[in-house]
Tab-separated table of C-alpha atoms and ligand atoms in Angstrom:
chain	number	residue	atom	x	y	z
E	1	UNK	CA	-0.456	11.649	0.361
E	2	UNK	CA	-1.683	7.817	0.169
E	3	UNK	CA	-5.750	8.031	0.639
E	4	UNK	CA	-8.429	5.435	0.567
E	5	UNK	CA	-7.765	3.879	-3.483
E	6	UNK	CA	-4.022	3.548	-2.637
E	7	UNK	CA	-4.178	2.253	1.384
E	8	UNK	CA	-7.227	-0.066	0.503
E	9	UNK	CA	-5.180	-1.541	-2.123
E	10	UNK	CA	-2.013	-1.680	-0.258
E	11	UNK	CA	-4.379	-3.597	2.709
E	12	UNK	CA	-5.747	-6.035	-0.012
E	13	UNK	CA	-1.871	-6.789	-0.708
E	14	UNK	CA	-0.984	-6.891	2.184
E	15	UNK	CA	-4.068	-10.235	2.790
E	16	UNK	CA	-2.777	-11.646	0.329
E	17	UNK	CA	0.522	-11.457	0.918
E	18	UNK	CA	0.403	-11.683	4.805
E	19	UNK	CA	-2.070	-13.740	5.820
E	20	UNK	CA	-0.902	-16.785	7.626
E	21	UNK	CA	2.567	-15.499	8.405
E	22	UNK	CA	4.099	-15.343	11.351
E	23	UNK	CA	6.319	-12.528	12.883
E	24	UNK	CA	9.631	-13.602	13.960
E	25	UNK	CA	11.529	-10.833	15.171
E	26	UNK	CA	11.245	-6.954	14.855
E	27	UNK	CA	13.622	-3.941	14.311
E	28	UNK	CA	12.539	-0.785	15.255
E	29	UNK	CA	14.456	2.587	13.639
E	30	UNK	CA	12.380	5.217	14.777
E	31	UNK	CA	10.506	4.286	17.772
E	32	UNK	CA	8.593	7.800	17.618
E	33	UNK	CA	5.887	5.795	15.528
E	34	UNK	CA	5.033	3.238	17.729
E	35	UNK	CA	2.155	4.052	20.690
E	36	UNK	CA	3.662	1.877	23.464
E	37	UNK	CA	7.440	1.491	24.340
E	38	UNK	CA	9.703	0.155	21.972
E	39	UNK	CA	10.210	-3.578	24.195
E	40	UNK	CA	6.975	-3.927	24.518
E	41	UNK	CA	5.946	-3.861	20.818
E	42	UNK	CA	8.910	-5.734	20.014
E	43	UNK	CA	7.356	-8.531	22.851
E	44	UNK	CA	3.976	-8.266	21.642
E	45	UNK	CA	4.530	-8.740	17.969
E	46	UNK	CA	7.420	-11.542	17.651
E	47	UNK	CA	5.459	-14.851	17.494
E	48	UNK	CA	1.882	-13.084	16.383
E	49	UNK	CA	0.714	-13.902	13.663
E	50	UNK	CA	-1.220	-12.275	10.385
E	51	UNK	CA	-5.064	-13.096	10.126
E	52	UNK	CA	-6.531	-10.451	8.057
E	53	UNK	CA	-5.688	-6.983	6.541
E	54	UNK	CA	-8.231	-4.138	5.792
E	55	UNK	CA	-8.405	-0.393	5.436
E	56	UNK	CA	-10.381	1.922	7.661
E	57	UNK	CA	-9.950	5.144	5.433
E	58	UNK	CA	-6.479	5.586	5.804
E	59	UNK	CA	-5.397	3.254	8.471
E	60	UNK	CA	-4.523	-0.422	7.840
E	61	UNK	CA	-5.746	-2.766	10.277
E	62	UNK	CA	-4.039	-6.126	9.790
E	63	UNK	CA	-5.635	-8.163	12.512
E	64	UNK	CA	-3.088	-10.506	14.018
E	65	UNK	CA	-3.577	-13.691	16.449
E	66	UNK	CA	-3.070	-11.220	20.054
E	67	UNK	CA	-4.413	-8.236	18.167
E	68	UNK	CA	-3.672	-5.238	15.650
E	69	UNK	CA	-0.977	-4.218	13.799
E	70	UNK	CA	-2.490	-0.735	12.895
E	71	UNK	CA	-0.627	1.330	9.920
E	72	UNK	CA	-0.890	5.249	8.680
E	73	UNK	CA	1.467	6.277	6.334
E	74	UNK	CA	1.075	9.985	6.867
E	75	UNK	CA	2.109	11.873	4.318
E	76	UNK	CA	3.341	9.385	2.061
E	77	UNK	CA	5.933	6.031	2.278
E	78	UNK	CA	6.379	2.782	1.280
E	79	UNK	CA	5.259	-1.032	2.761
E	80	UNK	CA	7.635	-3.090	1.130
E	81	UNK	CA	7.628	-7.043	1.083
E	82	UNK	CA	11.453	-7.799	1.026
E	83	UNK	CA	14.211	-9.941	2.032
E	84	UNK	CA	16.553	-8.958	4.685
E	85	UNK	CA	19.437	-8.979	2.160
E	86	UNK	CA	17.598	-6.692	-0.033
E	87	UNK	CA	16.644	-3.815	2.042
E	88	UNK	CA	15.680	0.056	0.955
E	89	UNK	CA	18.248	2.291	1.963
E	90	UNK	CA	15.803	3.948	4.206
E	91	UNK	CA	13.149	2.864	6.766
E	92	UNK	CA	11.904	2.817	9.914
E	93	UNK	CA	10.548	-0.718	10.814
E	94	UNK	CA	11.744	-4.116	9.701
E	95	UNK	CA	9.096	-7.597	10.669
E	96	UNK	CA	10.969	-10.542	9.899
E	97	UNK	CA	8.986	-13.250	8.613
E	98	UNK	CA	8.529	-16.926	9.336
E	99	UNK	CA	9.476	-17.536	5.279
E	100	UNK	CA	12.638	-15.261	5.442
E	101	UNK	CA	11.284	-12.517	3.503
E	102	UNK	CA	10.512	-9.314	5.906
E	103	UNK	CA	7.600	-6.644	5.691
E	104	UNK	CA	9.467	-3.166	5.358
E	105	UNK	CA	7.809	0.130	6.482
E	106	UNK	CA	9.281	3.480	5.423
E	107	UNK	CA	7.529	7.415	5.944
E	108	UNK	CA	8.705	9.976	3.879
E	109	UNK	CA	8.371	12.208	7.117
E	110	UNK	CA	5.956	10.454	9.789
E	111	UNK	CA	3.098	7.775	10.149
E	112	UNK	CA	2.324	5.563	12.885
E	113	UNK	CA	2.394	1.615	13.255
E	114	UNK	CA	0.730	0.458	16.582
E	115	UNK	CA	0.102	-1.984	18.627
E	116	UNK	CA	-3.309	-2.732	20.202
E	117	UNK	CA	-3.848	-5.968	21.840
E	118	UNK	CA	-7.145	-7.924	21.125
E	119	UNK	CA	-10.346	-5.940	22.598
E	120	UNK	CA	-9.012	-3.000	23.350
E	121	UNK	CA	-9.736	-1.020	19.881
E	122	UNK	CA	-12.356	0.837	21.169
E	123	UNK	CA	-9.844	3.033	23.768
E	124	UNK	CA	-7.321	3.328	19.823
E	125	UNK	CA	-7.847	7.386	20.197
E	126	UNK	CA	-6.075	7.891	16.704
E	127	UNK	CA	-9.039	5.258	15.068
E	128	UNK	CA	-11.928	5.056	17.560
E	129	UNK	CA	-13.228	7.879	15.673
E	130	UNK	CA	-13.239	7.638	11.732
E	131	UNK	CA	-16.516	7.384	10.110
E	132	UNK	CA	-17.143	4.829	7.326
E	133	UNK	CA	-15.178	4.160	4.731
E	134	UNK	CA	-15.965	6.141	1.907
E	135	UNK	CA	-16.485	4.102	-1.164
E	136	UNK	CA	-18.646	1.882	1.422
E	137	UNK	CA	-20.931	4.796	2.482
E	138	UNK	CA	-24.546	3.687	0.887
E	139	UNK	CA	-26.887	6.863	0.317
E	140	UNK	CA	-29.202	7.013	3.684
E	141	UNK	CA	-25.386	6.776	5.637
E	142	UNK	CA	-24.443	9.317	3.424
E	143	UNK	CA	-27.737	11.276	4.549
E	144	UNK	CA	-27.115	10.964	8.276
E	145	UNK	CA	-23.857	12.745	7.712
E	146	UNK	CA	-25.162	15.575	5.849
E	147	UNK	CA	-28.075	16.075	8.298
E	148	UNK	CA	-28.379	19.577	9.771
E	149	UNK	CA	-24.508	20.418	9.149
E	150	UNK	CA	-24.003	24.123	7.736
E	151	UNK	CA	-20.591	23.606	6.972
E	152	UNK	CA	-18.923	23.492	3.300
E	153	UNK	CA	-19.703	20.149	1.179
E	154	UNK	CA	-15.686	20.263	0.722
E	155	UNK	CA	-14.664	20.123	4.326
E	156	UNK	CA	-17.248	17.614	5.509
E	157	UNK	CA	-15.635	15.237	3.003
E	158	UNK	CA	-12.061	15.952	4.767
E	159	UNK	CA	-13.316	15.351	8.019
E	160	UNK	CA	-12.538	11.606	8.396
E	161	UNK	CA	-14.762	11.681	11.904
E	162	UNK	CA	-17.880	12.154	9.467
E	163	UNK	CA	-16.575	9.890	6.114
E	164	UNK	CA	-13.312	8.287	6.060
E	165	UNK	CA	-10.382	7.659	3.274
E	166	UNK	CA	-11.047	11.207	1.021
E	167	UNK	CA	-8.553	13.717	1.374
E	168	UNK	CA	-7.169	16.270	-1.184
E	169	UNK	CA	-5.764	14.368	-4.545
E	170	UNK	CA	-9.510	12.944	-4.706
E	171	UNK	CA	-12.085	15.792	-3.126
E	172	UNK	CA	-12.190	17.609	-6.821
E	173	UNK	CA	-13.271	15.196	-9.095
E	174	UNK	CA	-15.727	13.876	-6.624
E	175	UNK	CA	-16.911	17.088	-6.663
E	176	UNK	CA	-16.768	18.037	-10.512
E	177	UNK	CA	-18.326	14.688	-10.710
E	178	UNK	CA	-21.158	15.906	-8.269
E	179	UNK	CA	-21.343	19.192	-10.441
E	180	UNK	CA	-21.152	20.603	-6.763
E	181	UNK	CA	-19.213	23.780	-5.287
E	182	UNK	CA	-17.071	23.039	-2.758
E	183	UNK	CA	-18.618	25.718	-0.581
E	184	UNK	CA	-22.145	24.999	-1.354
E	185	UNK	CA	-23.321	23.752	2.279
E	186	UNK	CA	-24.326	20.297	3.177
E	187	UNK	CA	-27.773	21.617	4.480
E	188	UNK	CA	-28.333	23.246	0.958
E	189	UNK	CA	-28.291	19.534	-1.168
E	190	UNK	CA	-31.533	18.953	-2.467
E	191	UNK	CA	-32.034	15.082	-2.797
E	192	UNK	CA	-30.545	15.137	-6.529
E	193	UNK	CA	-27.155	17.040	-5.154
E	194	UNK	CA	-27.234	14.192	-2.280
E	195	UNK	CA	-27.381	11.389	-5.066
E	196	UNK	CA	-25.112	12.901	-7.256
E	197	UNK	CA	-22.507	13.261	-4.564
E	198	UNK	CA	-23.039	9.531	-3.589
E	199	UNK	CA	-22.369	8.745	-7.377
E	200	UNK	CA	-19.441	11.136	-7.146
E	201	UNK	CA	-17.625	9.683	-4.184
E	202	UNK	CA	-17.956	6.164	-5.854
E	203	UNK	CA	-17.001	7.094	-9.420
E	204	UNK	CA	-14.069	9.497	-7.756
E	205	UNK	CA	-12.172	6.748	-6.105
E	206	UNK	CA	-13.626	3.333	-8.109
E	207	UNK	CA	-11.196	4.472	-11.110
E	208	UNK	CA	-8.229	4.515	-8.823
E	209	UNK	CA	-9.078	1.571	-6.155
E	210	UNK	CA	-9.079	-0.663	-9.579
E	211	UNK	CA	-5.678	0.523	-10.364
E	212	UNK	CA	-4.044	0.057	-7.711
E	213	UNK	CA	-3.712	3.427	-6.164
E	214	UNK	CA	-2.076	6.804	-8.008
E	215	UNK	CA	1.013	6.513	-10.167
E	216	UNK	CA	3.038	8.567	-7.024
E	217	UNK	CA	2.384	5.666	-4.349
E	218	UNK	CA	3.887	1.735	-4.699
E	219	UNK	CA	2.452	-1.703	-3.891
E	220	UNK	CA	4.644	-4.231	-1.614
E	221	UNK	CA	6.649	-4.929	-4.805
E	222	UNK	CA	7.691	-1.636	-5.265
E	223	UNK	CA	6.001	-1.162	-8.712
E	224	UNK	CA	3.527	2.243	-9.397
E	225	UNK	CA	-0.599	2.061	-9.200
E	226	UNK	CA	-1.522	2.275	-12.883
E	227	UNK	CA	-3.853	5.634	-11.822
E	228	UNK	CA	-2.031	8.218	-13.638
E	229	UNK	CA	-1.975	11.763	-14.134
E	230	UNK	CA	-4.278	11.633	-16.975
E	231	UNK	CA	-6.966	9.608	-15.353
E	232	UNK	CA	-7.687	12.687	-13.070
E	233	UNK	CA	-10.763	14.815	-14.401
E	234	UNK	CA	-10.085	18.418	-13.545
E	235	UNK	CA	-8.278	17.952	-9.913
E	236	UNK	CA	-4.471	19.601	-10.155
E	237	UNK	CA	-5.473	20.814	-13.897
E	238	UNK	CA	-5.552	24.667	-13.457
E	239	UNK	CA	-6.035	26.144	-17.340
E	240	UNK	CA	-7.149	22.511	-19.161
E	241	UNK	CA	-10.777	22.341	-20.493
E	242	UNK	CA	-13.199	21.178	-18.540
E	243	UNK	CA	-13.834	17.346	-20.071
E	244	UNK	CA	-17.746	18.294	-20.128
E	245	UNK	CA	-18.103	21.830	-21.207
E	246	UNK	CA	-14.434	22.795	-22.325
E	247	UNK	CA	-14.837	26.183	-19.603
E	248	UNK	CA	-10.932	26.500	-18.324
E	249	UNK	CA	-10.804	24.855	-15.015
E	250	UNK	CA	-9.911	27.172	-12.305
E	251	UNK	CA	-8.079	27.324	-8.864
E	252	UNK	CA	-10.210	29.153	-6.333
E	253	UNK	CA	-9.515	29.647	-2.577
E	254	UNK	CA	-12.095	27.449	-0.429
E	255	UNK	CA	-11.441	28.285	3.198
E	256	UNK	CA	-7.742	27.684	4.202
E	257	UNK	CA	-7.447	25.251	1.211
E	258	UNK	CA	-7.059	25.330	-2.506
E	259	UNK	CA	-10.116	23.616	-5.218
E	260	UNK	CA	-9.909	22.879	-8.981
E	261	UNK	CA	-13.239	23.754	-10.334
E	262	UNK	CA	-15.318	24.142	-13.824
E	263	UNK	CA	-16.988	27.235	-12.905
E	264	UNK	CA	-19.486	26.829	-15.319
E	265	UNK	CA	-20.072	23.064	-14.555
E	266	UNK	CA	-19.950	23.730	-10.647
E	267	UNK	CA	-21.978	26.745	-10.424
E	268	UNK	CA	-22.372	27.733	-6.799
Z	1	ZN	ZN1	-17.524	22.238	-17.155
């Protein structure tokens, strides 16, 4: 599943790449994904035009002349620049652009791309929501959202309402990195836990945001982010020694979800 390093990165392509361009027509494949009916998003986006793409955790908002093109990719798919004559053999949304090439949009199951027209954001129920961004949390931020919450550390950074873009090909290494246990409580962090996990949640996605995303995702050329399998600390590595102390890492049961710890190196 794409999270913040691979969506931010696909929303700095997508500036790049975008910005300036206008949309001149639209084909729709699976209208499911859209928020308002199918002629009416076709209406509103031919003739907009592309200002400015960013991420909000893992939504892109590409901010166009009447409004927002807002993207989630769900569990996974691909936002391919193209040309008509070159299309994937499966998607779900074609823009056609002002320079003939087109801006292609496939899910591997489901995401969303919708429409909101220029001040209305706020009444977006899907993005109204989401907390900051992550990697831009600074450390008093990150102590508002720990404040008074007995929950586990684990699920408070999968709660994109509280801290957005994190979700489960990231949480362990930010936590290894934190030397925190994913069920230690957010109440419990002394001001050294809350600084390391600050340092963890940068150092746990910079890595990947630099390269482009994780090997499993593409950019709008189609090519792999350079964040491979081996640039993942303990996360998915049940067995492999821990890169600090050598302890096997281990696969415990947090809750409804699985975690990839060092139990020696995240005592709880
Ligand atoms: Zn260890």
């Amino acid at each position: 599943m794409p999270e913040l390093p691979e969506i931010k990165s696909r929303a700095k392509e997508m500036n790049q790449a975008l910005a300036g361009k206008t949309i001149t027509g639209v084909e729709v494949v699976q209208p499911k994904c859209l928020n308002i009916p199918e002629e009416a998003f076709i209406q509103n986006l031919t003739g907009a035009q592309f200002l400015e793409a960013e991420n909000r955790g893992k939504w892109i908002f590409n901010q166009l002349t009447n409004g927002w093109l807002l993207i989630n990719l769900g569990m996974g798919g691909e936002i391919l620049l193209s040309f008509r004559e070159n299309l994937p053999e499966k998607y779900r949304l074609v823009f056609d652009l002002d320079d003939s090439s087109c801006l292609v949009i496939n899910f591997w199951w489901f995401g969303y791309v919708h429409f909101v027209a220029s001040g209305e954001l706020a009444a977006h129920k899907m993005t109204a929501k989401l907390g900051p961004n992550a990697d831009e949390v600074s450390l008093a931020e990150l102590h508002e959202i720990l404040k008074g919450r007995r929950g586990g550390i684990k699920s408070l950074l999968l709660d994109q309402s509280k801290i957005t873009g994190i979700g489960n090909a990231y949480v362990h290494d930010i936590l290894f990195l934190a030397r925190l246990h994913p069920l230690r409580t957010a109440d419990s962090l002394n001001e050294a836990e809350i600084e390391a996990l600050h340092r963890g949640i940068q150092e746990g996605l910079r890595p990947s945001i630099e390269k482009g995303g994780a090997f499993y995702e593409v950019n709008l050329l189609g090519e792999p982010g350079k964040f491979n399998g081996e640039d993942i600390l303990i996360g998915y590595k049940e067995g492999n020694p821990c890169p600090i102390c050598g302890t096997p890492i281990v696969k415990i049961k947090t809750g409804s979800t699985a975690s990839y710890i060092c139990p020696t190196c995240q005592a709880i």
